[in-house]
Amino acid sequence: QRQMCIRDSSMDRSKSRSVPTHRDELEIELGNRYYPLRVRKLTQARSIVVSADTVRGEVRLTMPLHVSTAQALRFAQSKSVWLAERFAGALPPVPIVNGAEIAFAGDGYIIRWSSDFSRKPQKIDDEIRVGGPEERIQSRVMSWMKDQAREIYADDLAYYCAQAGVGLPTLSVGDARRRWGSCSGRQAIRMSWRLVMAPPMVRRSVVAHEVAHLRHMNHSSAFYALLDEIFEGKRRDADRWLKQHGAALHLIGAPARAT
């Protein structure tokens, strides 16, 4: 069986001397490569959970407060083969460069760069055209897509809040890895900008889901009844699309993995 070694990345290896550390400075060896190990103790956790974040190239370990770190690390070690397979089979990040194809609202667009184009990206026919320094293509396109997402989500929110009979919440746009959207008890909704790349009905299903939470902060039958009332599409089809293609959205513009 493949062996896994857990080490403290803050160790001065040349002198074999320890220096002050934090839990998130641990690393895991899978094969001949080390991966950062992010350890979190959560009050709501009921069991030890280990996962491979193939986008950021790190292993995450979540555990209840009563579990010792040593016990959690032993559990992670027992999953070494599975973790190695997850990283080995992961798709590579997709850089946003001249000539690359990315999605917007479910349709494919080719990134076209020219020093003659406007620095602000423009969607023209089947292209997203961008000027300025060529090495800034990715940052400019991603910033533009976030701005587009914010405008589109605002329209979606206005529609579904009217359907649900609730006031408009505060909207923010982020890049969470584990949630496409979230709703807080303070009437605030946060959405992943990456959903702007998905087909409209997929994006709108997530917005409608969060709006339904403005009235029901749970996943009760009343919540789903409201969601089915305000959402015009087939939410199970949207959920299925995200399950099949959601991981690929996180690879767009993701940092290159170390080799």
XYZ file of C-alpha atoms in Angstrom:
259
model
C 0.000 0.000 0.000
C 1.193 3.515 -0.802
C 2.649 5.175 2.279
C 1.954 8.725 3.337
C 4.147 10.906 5.508
C 2.835 13.915 7.435
C 5.379 16.584 8.270
C 5.602 20.107 9.629
C 6.487 22.396 6.724
C 8.008 24.974 9.072
C 10.794 22.569 10.060
C 14.300 23.797 9.217
C 15.377 20.565 7.497
C 19.025 21.521 7.100
C 19.423 21.820 10.880
C 16.618 19.468 11.924
C 15.327 22.182 14.248
C 11.685 22.990 14.946
C 10.361 26.525 14.782
C 6.960 27.813 15.988
C 4.171 26.288 13.906
C 0.453 26.460 13.200
C -1.832 23.606 12.224
C -2.141 24.835 8.651
C 1.631 24.444 8.121
C 1.394 20.662 7.977
C 2.087 18.800 4.749
C 1.234 15.344 3.461
C 3.446 13.256 1.227
C 1.641 11.320 -1.493
C 4.104 9.397 -3.586
C 7.045 11.735 -4.088
C 5.196 15.005 -3.649
C 4.104 17.026 -0.632
C 0.675 18.682 -0.409
C -0.370 21.359 2.128
C -2.638 19.925 4.826
C -5.314 22.319 6.092
C -6.687 21.211 9.455
C -9.856 22.685 10.933
C -11.682 21.910 14.177
C -15.361 22.834 13.975
C -17.998 22.841 16.696
C -20.626 21.549 14.245
C -18.456 18.710 12.902
C -19.684 15.248 13.901
C -16.982 13.136 12.267
C -13.534 13.379 10.704
C -13.679 14.324 7.021
C -10.702 14.313 4.657
C -10.920 15.685 1.115
C -8.647 16.496 -1.808
C -8.930 20.053 -3.101
C -7.627 19.360 -6.591
C -7.995 22.995 -7.663
C -5.773 24.448 -4.933
C -3.635 21.335 -4.685
C -4.141 20.742 -0.966
C -5.659 18.212 1.425
C -8.354 19.381 3.842
C -8.994 17.721 7.174
C -12.038 18.692 9.234
C -12.706 17.241 12.678
C -14.899 17.687 15.786
C -13.515 19.569 18.773
C -13.262 16.445 20.930
C -11.027 14.587 18.433
C -7.275 14.863 18.869
C -5.147 16.092 15.994
C -3.101 12.888 16.155
C -6.245 10.788 15.691
C -7.339 12.928 12.748
C -3.927 12.631 11.110
C -4.044 8.849 11.439
C -7.421 8.908 9.706
C -5.967 11.035 6.896
C -3.101 8.577 6.542
C -5.574 5.713 6.135
C -6.963 7.531 3.063
C -3.584 7.953 1.352
C -4.330 5.739 -1.643
C -7.673 7.423 -2.277
C -6.112 10.889 -1.965
C -3.294 10.012 -4.354
C -5.792 8.732 -6.913
C -7.851 11.914 -6.621
C -4.869 14.137 -7.352
C -3.572 11.863 -10.106
C -6.916 11.963 -11.906
C -7.546 15.689 -11.460
C -7.979 17.843 -14.518
C -5.379 20.610 -14.928
C -6.203 24.298 -14.375
C -7.333 26.189 -17.475
C -5.417 29.461 -17.938
C -7.214 32.385 -19.541
C -4.862 33.245 -22.398
C -5.083 34.443 -25.971
C -6.870 31.763 -27.999
C -8.339 29.902 -25.020
C -12.048 29.079 -24.937
C -14.159 29.815 -21.878
C -17.888 29.797 -21.238
C -20.199 32.713 -20.587
C -23.891 32.037 -19.849
C -23.407 28.503 -21.121
C -21.935 29.476 -24.498
C -18.311 29.127 -25.551
C -16.215 32.207 -26.356
C -12.678 32.502 -27.660
C -10.342 34.892 -25.841
C -8.829 37.275 -28.400
C -6.066 39.656 -27.412
C -4.658 42.572 -29.369
C -2.839 45.689 -28.292
C -5.394 47.534 -30.441
C -8.370 46.272 -28.390
C -9.863 48.093 -25.409
C -8.352 47.180 -22.059
C -11.856 46.458 -20.821
C -12.988 43.105 -22.259
C -15.816 43.193 -24.772
C -18.048 40.306 -25.853
C -18.309 40.512 -29.649
C -19.896 37.685 -31.640
C -18.229 34.487 -30.364
C -15.183 36.254 -28.913
C -14.199 38.067 -25.733
C -11.761 40.726 -26.883
C -9.283 42.309 -24.514
C -6.328 44.672 -24.884
C -3.677 46.049 -22.564
C -0.567 44.088 -21.540
C -0.840 40.484 -22.744
C 0.334 39.126 -19.388
C -2.730 40.739 -17.781
C -5.306 38.942 -19.933
C -6.404 36.565 -17.179
C -6.786 39.177 -14.455
C -8.682 41.542 -16.766
C -11.064 38.869 -18.034
C -11.760 37.503 -14.551
C -12.396 40.989 -13.180
C -14.752 41.684 -16.086
C -16.626 38.421 -15.512
C -17.075 39.253 -11.831
C -18.573 42.614 -12.796
C -20.871 40.897 -15.290
C -21.881 38.358 -12.656
C -22.786 41.079 -10.169
C -25.095 42.795 -12.670
C -26.730 39.555 -13.808
C -27.247 38.274 -10.255
C -28.829 41.598 -9.258
C -31.430 41.164 -12.021
C -32.017 37.530 -11.018
C -32.449 38.530 -7.374
C -34.936 41.262 -8.210
C -37.027 38.782 -10.177
C -37.076 35.989 -7.587
C -37.555 38.307 -4.615
C -40.631 39.686 -6.346
C -41.844 36.127 -6.969
C -41.271 35.172 -3.330
C -42.670 38.392 -1.897
C -39.499 39.292 0.015
C -37.329 42.384 0.109
C -34.071 42.636 -1.790
C -31.129 41.341 0.239
C -27.584 42.638 0.215
C -25.680 40.976 -2.646
C -21.997 40.118 -2.673
C -19.952 38.127 -5.174
C -17.110 35.819 -4.170
C -15.257 32.676 -5.179
C -16.121 30.040 -2.571
C -14.971 26.521 -3.367
C -17.670 24.624 -1.513
C -20.813 26.675 -2.069
C -22.270 28.220 -5.200
C -24.389 30.493 -3.060
C -25.204 31.204 0.568
C -27.814 33.148 2.506
C -27.300 34.593 5.968
C -29.879 35.398 8.586
C -29.000 39.056 8.105
C -30.723 39.192 4.723
C -27.521 38.896 2.740
C -26.845 36.603 -0.206
C -23.396 35.716 -1.486
C -22.907 34.134 -4.902
C -19.963 32.563 -6.693
C -19.008 34.639 -9.721
C -18.201 31.429 -11.597
C -21.886 30.646 -12.061
C -21.962 33.352 -14.718
C -20.214 30.777 -16.936
C -22.968 28.175 -16.436
C -26.169 27.920 -18.498
C -28.706 30.555 -17.363
C -31.143 28.044 -15.864
C -28.358 26.546 -13.739
C -27.323 29.974 -12.457
C -30.906 31.035 -11.844
C -31.669 27.848 -9.909
C -28.975 28.763 -7.383
C -30.238 32.345 -7.075
C -33.797 31.086 -6.583
C -32.536 28.608 -3.985
C -30.920 31.370 -1.934
C -33.964 33.625 -2.249
C -36.146 30.821 -0.893
C -33.847 30.787 2.141
C -34.866 34.377 2.864
C -38.178 32.904 4.030
C -37.047 29.463 5.151
C -33.546 29.141 6.620
C -33.654 25.365 6.277
C -34.316 22.672 3.702
C -37.803 21.793 4.879
C -40.730 20.776 2.702
C -41.955 24.386 2.934
C -38.615 25.589 1.568
C -38.739 23.276 -1.457
C -42.397 24.097 -2.054
C -41.480 27.780 -2.275
C -38.463 27.065 -4.472
C -40.566 25.043 -6.895
C -43.132 27.842 -6.914
C -40.713 30.647 -7.826
C -38.229 28.798 -10.041
C -39.437 28.317 -13.594
C -36.974 25.579 -14.540
C -36.266 22.031 -13.454
C -34.071 22.346 -10.384
C -33.051 18.698 -10.387
C -31.661 19.103 -13.905
C -29.748 22.175 -12.732
C -28.400 20.280 -9.716
C -27.321 17.453 -11.998
C -25.477 19.852 -14.310
C -23.556 21.373 -11.398
C -22.639 17.948 -10.085
C -21.270 16.938 -13.494
C -19.635 20.202 -14.581
C -19.222 22.356 -11.494
C -15.658 21.253 -10.768
C -14.584 22.363 -14.245
C -15.799 25.911 -13.538
C -13.365 26.148 -10.634
C -10.465 25.264 -12.929
C -10.922 28.363 -15.100
C -8.135 30.749 -14.191
C -7.021 28.594 -11.252
C -3.349 28.842 -10.199
C -1.023 26.384 -11.920
C -0.148 23.434 -9.695
C 3.405 22.857 -8.596
C 5.077 19.829 -10.172
